Short mmCIF file of C-alpha atoms in Angstrom, two decimals:
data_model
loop_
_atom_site.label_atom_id
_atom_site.label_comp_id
_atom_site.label_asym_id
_atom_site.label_seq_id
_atom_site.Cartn_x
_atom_site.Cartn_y
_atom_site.Cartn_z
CA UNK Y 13 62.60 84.49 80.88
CA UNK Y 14 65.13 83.95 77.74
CA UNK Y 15 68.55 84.37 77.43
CA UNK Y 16 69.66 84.73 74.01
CA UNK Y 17 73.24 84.93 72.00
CA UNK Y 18 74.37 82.40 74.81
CA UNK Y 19 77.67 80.56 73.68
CA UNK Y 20 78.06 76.95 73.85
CA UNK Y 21 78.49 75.53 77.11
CA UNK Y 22 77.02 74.15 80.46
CA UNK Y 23 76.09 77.05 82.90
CA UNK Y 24 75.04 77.89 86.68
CA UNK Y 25 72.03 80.24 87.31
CA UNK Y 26 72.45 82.04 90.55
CA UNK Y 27 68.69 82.75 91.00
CA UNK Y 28 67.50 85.46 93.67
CA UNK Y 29 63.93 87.12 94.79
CA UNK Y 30 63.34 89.06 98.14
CA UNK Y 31 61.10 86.46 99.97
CA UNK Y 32 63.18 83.51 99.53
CA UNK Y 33 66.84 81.90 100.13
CA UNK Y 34 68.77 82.53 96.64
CA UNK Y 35 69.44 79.19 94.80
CA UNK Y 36 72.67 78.21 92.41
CA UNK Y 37 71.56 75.67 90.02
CA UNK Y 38 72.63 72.53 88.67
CA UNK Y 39 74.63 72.40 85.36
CA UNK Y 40 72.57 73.76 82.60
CA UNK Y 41 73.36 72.83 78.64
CA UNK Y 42 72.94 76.21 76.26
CA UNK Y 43 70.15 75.36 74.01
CA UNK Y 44 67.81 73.89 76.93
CA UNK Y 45 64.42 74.85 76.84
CA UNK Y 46 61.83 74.82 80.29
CA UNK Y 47 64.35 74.94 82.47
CA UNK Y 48 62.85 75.21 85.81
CA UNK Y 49 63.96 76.61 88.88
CA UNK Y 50 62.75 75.93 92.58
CA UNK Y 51 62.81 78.20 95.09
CA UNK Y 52 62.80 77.68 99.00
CA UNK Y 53 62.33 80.13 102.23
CA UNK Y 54 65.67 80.47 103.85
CA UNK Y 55 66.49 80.69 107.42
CA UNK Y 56 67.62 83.50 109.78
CA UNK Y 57 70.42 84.62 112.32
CA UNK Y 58 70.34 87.36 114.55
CA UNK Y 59 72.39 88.64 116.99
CA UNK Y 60 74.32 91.64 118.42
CA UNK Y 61 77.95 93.47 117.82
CA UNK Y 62 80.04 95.14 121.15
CA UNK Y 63 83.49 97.01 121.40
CA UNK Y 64 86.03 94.51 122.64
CA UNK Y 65 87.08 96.79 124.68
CA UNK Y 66 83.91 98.56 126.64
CA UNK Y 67 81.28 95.65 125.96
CA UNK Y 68 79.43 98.63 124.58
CA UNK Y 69 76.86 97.96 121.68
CA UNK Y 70 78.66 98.65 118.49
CA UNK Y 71 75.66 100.65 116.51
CA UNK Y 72 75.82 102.01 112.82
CA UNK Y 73 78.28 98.91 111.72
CA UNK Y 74 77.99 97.32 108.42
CA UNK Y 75 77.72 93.32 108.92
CA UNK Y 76 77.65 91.26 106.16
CA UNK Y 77 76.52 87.72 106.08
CA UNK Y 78 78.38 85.67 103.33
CA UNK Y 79 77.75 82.24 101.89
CA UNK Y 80 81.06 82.07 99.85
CA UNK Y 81 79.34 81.16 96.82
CA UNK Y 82 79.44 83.57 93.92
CA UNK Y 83 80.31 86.37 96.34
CA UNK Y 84 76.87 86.16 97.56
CA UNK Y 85 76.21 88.15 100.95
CA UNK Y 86 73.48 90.24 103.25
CA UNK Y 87 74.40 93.70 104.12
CA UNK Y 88 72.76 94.86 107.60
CA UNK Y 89 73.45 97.76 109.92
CA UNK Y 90 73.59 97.65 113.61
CA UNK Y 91 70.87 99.39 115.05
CA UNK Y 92 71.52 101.60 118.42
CA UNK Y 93 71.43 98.58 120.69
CA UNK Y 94 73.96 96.79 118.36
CA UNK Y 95 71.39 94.35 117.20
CA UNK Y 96 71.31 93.22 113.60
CA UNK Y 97 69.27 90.30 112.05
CA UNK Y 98 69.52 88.61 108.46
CA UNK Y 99 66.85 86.80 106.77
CA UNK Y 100 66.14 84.27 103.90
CA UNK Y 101 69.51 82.74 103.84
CA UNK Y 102 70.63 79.79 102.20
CA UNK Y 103 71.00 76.49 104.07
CA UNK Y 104 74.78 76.42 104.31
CA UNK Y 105 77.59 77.85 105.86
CA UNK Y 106 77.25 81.30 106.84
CA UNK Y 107 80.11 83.66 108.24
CA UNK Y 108 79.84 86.93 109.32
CA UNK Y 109 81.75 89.95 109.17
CA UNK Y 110 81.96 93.55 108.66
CA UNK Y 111 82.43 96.58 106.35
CA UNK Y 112 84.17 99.57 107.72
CA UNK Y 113 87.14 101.66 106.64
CA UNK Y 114 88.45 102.11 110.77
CA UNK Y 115 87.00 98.58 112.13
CA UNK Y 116 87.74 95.95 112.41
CA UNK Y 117 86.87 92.09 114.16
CA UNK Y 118 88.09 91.25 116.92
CA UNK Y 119 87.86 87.67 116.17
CA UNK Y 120 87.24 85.94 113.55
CA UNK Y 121 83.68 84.15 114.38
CA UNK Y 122 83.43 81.03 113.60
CA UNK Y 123 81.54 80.06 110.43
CA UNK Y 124 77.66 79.25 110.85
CA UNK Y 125 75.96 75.79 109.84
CA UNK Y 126 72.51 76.77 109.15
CA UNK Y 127 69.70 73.83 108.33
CA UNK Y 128 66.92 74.41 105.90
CA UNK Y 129 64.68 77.51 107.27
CA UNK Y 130 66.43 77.45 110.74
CA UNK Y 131 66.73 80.51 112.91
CA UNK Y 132 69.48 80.78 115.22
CA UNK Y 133 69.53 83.81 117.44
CA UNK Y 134 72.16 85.16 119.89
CA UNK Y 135 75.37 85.75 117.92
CA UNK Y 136 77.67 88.32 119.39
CA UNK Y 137 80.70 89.60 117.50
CA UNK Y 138 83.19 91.47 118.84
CA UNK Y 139 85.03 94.76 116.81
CA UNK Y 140 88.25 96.50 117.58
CA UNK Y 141 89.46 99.77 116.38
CA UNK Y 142 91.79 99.02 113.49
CA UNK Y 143 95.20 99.01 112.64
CA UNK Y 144 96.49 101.91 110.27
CA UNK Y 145 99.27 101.34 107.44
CA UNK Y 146 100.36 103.98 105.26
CA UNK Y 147 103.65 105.81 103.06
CA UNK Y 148 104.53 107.24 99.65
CA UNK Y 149 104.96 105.85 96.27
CA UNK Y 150 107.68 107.60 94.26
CA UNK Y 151 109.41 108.19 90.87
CA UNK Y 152 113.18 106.76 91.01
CA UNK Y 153 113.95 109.39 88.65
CA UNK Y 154 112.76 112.58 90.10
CA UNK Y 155 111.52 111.64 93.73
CA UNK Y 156 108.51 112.74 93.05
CA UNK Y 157 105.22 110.89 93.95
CA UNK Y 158 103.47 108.90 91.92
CA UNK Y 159 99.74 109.66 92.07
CA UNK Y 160 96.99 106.95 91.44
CA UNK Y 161 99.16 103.90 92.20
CA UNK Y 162 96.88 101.34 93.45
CA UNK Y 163 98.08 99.31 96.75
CA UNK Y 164 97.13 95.69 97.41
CA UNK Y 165 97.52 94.71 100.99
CA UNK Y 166 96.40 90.84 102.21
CA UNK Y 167 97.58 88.36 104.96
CA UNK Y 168 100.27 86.90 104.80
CA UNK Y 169 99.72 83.86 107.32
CA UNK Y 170 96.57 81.83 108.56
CA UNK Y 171 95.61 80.05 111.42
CA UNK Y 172 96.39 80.72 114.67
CA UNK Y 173 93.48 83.46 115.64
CA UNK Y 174 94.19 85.20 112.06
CA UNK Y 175 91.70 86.89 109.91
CA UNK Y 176 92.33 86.49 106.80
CA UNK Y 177 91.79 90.43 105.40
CA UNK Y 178 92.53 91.56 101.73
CA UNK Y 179 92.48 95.73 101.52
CA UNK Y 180 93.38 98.02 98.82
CA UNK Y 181 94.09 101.66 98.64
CA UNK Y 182 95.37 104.62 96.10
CA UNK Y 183 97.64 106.81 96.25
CA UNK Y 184 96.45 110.38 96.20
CA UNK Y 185 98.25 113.55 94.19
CA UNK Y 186 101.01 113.22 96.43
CA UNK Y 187 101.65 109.66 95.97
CA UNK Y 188 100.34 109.32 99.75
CA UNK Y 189 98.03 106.33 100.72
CA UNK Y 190 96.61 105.36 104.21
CA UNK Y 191 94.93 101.52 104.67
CA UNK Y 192 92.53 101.72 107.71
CA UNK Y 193 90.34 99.28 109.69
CA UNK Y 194 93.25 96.34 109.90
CA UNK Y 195 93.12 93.27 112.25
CA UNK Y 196 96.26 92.16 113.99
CA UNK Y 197 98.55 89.98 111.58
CA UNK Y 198 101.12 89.56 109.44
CA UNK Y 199 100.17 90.83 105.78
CA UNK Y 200 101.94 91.44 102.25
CA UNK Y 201 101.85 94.52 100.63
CA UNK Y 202 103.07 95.64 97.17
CA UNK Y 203 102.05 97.99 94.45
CA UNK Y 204 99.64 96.20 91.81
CA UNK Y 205 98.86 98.83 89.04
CA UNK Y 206 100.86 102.05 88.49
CA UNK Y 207 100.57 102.97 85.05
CA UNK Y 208 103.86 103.74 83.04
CA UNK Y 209 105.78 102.37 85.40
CA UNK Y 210 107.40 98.73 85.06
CA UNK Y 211 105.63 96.18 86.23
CA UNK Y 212 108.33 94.09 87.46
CA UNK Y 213 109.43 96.60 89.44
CA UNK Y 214 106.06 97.71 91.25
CA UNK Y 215 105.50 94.22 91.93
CA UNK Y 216 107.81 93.87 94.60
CA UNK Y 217 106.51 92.70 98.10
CA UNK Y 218 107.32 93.80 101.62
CA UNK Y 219 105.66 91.65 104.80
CA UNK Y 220 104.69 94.44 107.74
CA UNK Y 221 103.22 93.25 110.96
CA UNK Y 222 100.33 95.29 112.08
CA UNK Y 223 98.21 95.58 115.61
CA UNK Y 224 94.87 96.53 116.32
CA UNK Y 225 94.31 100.25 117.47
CA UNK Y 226 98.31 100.95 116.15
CA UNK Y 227 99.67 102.92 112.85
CA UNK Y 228 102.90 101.27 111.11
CA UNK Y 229 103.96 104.11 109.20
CA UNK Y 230 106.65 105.21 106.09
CA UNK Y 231 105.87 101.59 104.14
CA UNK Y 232 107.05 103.39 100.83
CA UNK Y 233 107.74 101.76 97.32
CA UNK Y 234 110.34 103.20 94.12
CA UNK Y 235 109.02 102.59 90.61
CA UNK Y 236 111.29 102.92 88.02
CA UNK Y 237 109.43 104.33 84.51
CA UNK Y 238 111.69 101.91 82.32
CA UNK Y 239 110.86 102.62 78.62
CA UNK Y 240 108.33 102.80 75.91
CA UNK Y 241 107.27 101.02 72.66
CA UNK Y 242 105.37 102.80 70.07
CA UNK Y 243 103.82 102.12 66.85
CA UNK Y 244 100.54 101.43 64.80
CA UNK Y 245 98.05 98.59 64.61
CA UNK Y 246 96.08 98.08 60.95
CA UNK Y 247 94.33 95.43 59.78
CA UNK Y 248 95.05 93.08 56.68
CA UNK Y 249 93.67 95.92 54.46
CA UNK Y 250 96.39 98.18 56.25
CA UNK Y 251 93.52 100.75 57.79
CA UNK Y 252 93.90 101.80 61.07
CA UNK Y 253 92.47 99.81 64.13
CA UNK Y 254 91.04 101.52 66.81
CA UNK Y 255 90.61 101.11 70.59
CA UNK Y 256 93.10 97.32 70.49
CA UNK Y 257 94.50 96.61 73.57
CA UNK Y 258 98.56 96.04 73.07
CA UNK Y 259 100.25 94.07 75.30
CA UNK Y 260 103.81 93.56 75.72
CA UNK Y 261 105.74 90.72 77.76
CA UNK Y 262 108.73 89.41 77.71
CA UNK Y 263 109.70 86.13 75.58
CA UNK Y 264 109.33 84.15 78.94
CA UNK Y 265 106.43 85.19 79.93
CA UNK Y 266 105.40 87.56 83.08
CA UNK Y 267 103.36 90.84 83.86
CA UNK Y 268 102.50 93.09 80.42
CA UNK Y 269 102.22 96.70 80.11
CA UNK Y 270 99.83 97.87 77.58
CA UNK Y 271 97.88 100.59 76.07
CA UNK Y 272 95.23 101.03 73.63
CA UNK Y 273 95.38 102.72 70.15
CA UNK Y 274 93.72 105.96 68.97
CA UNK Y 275 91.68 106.31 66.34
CA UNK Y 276 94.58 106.28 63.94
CA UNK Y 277 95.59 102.73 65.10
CA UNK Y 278 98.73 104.47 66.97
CA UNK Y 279 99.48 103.38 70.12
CA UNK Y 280 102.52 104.03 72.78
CA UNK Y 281 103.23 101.42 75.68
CA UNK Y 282 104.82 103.08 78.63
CA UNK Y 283 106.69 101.32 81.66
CA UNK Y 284 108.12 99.00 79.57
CA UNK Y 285 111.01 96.87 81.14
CA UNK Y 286 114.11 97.10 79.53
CA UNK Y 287 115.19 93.88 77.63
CA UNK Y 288 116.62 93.05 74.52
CA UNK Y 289 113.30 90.47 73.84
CA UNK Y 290 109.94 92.34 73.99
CA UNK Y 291 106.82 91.20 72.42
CA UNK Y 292 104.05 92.75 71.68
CA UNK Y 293 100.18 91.31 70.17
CA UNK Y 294 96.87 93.33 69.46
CA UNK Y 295 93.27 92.19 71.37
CA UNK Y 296 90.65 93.65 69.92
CA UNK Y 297 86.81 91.88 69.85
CA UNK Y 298 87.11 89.29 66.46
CA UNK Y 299 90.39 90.26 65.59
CA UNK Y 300 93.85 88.87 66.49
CA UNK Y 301 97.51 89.45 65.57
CA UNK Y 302 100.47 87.32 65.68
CA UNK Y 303 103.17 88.56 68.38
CA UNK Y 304 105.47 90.65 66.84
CA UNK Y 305 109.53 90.77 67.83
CA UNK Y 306 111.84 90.10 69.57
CA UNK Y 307 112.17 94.02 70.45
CA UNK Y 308 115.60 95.51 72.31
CA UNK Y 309 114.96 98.51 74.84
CA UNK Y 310 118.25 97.94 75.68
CA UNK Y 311 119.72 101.18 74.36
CA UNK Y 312 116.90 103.74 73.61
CA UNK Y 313 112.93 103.26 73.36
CA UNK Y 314 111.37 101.29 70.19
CA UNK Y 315 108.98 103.35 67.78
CA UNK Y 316 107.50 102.39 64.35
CA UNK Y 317 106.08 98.87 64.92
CA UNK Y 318 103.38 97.95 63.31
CA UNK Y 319 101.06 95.23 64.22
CA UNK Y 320 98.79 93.40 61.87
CA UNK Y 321 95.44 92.18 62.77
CA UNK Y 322 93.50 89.09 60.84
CA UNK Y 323 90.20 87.96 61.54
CA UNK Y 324 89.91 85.64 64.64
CA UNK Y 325 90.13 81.90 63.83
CA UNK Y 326 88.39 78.79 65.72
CA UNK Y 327 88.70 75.50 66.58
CA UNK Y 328 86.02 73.10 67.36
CA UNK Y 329 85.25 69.00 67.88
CA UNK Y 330 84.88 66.64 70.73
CA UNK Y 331 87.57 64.84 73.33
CA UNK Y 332 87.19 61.43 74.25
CA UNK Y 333 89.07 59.11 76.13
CA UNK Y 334 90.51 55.70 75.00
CA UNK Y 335 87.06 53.96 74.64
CA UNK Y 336 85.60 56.88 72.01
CA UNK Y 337 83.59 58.55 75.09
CA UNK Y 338 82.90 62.52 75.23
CA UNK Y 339 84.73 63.53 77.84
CA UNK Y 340 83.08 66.79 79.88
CA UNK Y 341 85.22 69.49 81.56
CA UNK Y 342 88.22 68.40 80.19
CA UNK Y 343 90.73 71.68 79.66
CA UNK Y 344 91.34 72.04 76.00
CA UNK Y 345 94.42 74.13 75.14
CA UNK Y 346 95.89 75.03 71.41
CA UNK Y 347 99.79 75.13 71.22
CA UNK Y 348 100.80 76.69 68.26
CA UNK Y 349 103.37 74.20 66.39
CA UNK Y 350 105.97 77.36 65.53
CA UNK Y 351 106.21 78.24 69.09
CA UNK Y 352 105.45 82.06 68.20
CA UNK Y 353 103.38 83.02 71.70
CA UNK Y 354 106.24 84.29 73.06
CA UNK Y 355 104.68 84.89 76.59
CA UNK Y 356 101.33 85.36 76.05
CA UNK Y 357 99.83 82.07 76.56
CA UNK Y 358 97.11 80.19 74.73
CA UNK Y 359 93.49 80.31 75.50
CA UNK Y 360 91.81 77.45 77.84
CA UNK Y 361 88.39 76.58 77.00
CA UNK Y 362 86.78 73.31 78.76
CA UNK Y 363 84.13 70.89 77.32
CA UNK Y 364 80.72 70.86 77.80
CA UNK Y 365 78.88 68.18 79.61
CA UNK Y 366 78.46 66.33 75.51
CA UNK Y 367 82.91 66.53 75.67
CA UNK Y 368 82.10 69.37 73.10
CA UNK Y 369 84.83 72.61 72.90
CA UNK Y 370 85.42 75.26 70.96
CA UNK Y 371 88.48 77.41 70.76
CA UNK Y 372 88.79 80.98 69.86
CA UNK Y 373 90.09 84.03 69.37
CA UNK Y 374 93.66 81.60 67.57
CA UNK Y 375 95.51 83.73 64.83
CA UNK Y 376 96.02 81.94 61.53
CA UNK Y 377 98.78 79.17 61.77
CA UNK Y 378 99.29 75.49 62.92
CA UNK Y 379 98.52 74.19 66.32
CA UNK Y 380 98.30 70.71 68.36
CA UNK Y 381 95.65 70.63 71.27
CA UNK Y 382 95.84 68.76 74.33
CA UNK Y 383 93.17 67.92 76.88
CA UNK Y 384 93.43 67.63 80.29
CA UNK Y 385 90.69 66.03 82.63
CA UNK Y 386 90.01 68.20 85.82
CA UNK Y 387 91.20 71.14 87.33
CA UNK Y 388 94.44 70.78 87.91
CA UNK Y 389 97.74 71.76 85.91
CA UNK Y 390 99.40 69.90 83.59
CA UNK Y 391 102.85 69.71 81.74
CA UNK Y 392 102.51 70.07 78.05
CA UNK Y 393 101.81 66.91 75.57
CA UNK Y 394 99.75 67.62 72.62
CA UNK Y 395 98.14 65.38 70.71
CA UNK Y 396 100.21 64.54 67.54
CA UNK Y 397 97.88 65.61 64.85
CA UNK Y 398 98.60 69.23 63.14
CA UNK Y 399 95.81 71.11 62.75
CA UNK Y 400 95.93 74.11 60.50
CA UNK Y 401 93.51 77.19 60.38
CA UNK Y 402 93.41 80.32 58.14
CA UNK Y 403 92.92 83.71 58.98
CA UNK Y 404 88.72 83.89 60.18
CA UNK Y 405 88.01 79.75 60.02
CA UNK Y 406 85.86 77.59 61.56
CA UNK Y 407 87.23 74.61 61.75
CA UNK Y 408 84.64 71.86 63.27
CA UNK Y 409 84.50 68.22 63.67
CA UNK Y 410 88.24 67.98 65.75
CA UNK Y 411 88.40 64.90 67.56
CA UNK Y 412 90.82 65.07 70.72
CA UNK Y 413 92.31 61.75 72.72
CA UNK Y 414 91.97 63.21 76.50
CA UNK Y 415 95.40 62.87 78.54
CA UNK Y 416 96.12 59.58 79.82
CA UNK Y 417 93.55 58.13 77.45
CA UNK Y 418 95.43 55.63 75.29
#
């Protein structure tokens, strides 16, 4: 097979066909031709699922067999005996659990080294009726609930017997919401999305205790709706742009609201925090705007910006350390030199395996890159040179000095 319209860059090809163990490949450069991949039968485990409780089989359960690589799992149910039996896996770790809205583990098992085409038989996992959380999400304002507020729930500790469990729910017309099928543990809970409501405020955390076979009840949240920001987004020809996302955050940075534009280019942000510096910046595919502000919601809501968007500019070239060598998977990140992100960020983009990068989506201006080797973070140096771009260029042949190089 081909893939075409492939950027630049070194990629991983998860590769997967019913009668063998699915593979992840090596690094592969865009561009390479013949690629071949190799293919090997997997092993097996089998085994059985019982109540804690009764020792009875545990039939009609979900159990999934995970690798923890790319999200890659088996999906088996229990037959009436309890039995279940995965094939073909990869040579790896392998842990098992389950997929029910009520049930839960019992224990966590432990994780399964499996050889190259080994079958292990024998497993038996035990499942417990779950724990139960649930309350209301309301308006501040009116009391009323808030319908279609999406709650994250995860552990909060580890160790110690607990299984680490991440569960989300939404709230129905009421602003109601029930999370079922919970082991025992300590776990964080907050609302993640609720749209036109401030972020800021919906993102605030409570840690409940729960217990197997138990309900922990009334674990409510208030939102506050805060304010709105309204305008239109056009592009240098000042006609109306279309479906852009707008964002707005706050000069240092945080969780945005946003909203897209109609086909007028108008566009209203609701659940806007109020704050005397707002930003706000246009996304749209190949197009990019400056952030505009700093915007006050202090006294009433904001109407009448207007965003411009420009053509998307680019940056690409090569880092090397102090000897002249490409360096690969280096982070490469653009600062602009007037400081005018205003709590957006910049885009990260890392090198290919030749130290190659390219940088997109930058609005016109002047920026300073800096590269960082590995994953880790870093505290910001750029490089010294000033590199300036125009409204839909390509600048090429960029020559970065890696961090700590020189």
């Amino acid at each position: 097979s081909r893939f075409l319209h492939v950027p630049m860059g070194n990629f991983k090809f998860r590769v997967k066909s019913e009668d063998y163990a699915p593979m992840l490949s090596d690094w592969v450069l865009s561009g390479t031709e013949n690629a071949t991949f190799i293919l090997k039968k997997g092993g097996a485990v089998a085994g059985k699922a019982i109540y804690s409780a009764t020792r009875e089989p545990a039939s009609n359960v979900a159990i999934l067999a995970r690798t923890g690589i790319f999200r890659e799992e088996q999906r088996k149910e229990t037959s009436a005996d309890g039995a279940f039996a995965f094939s073909n896996l990869r040579d790896t770790d392998i842990q098992l659990a389950i997929d029910s809205e009520s049930l839960t583990l019992a224990k966590e098992p432990e994780a399964i080294k499996l050889a190259p085409q080994q079958n292990i038989d024998g497993i038996e996992i035990e499942i417990d009726k779950g724990g139960i959380v649930s309350g209301l999400v309301r308006d501040a304002a009116t009391n009323k609930g808030v319908r279609n507020a999406r709650i994250q729930l995860y552990t909060e500790s580890r160790g110690g017997g607990t299984i680490r469990t991440s569960k989300d729910a939404t709230t129905d017309e009421d602003g109601l919401y029930t999370i079922a099928g919970l082991p025992s543990g300590s776990y964080t809970i907050y609302v993640s999305e609720a749209e036109g409501y401030i972020s800021e405020d919906y993102n605030k955390r409570q840690i409940i205790s729960v217990t197997t076979g138990q309900s922990v009840e009334d674990i409510d949240f208030t939102l506050d709706a805060g304010t709105s920001i309204a305008g239109r987004v056009v592009d240098d020809a000042d006609q109306p742009v279309p479906q852009a996302r707008v964002n707005v955050a706050m000069k240092r940075g945080g969780r945005w609201a946003n909203a897209e534009t109609d086909l007028n280019g108008l566009f209203t942000v609701m659940g806007v925090a109020i704050s005397p510096d707002l930003f706000v910046r246009a996304e749209k595919d190949g197009l990019v705007s400056k952030p505009v502000g700093p915007l006050d919601t202090s006294s009433a809501p904001v109407e009448g910006v207007t965003i411009t968007m420009t053509k998307e500019a680019s940056i690409a070239g090569i880092v090397v350390d102090e000897g002249g060598q490409p360096v690969p998977r280096a982070q490469v990140i653009p600062y602009p030199v007037k400081k005018d992100n205003q709590g957006f960020g910049s885009p990260v983009e890392r090198t290919n395996e030749k130290g190659e990068f390219k940088l997109g989506r930058l609005a016109e201006g002047e920026y300073q890159l800096q590269a960082v080797v590995g994953d880790g973070g870093w505290s910001q140096n750029p490089n010294k040179e000033v590199i300036r771009i125009a409204a839909g260029e390509a600048k090429t042949g960029v020559r970065v000095l890696a961090d700590g190089a020189g």
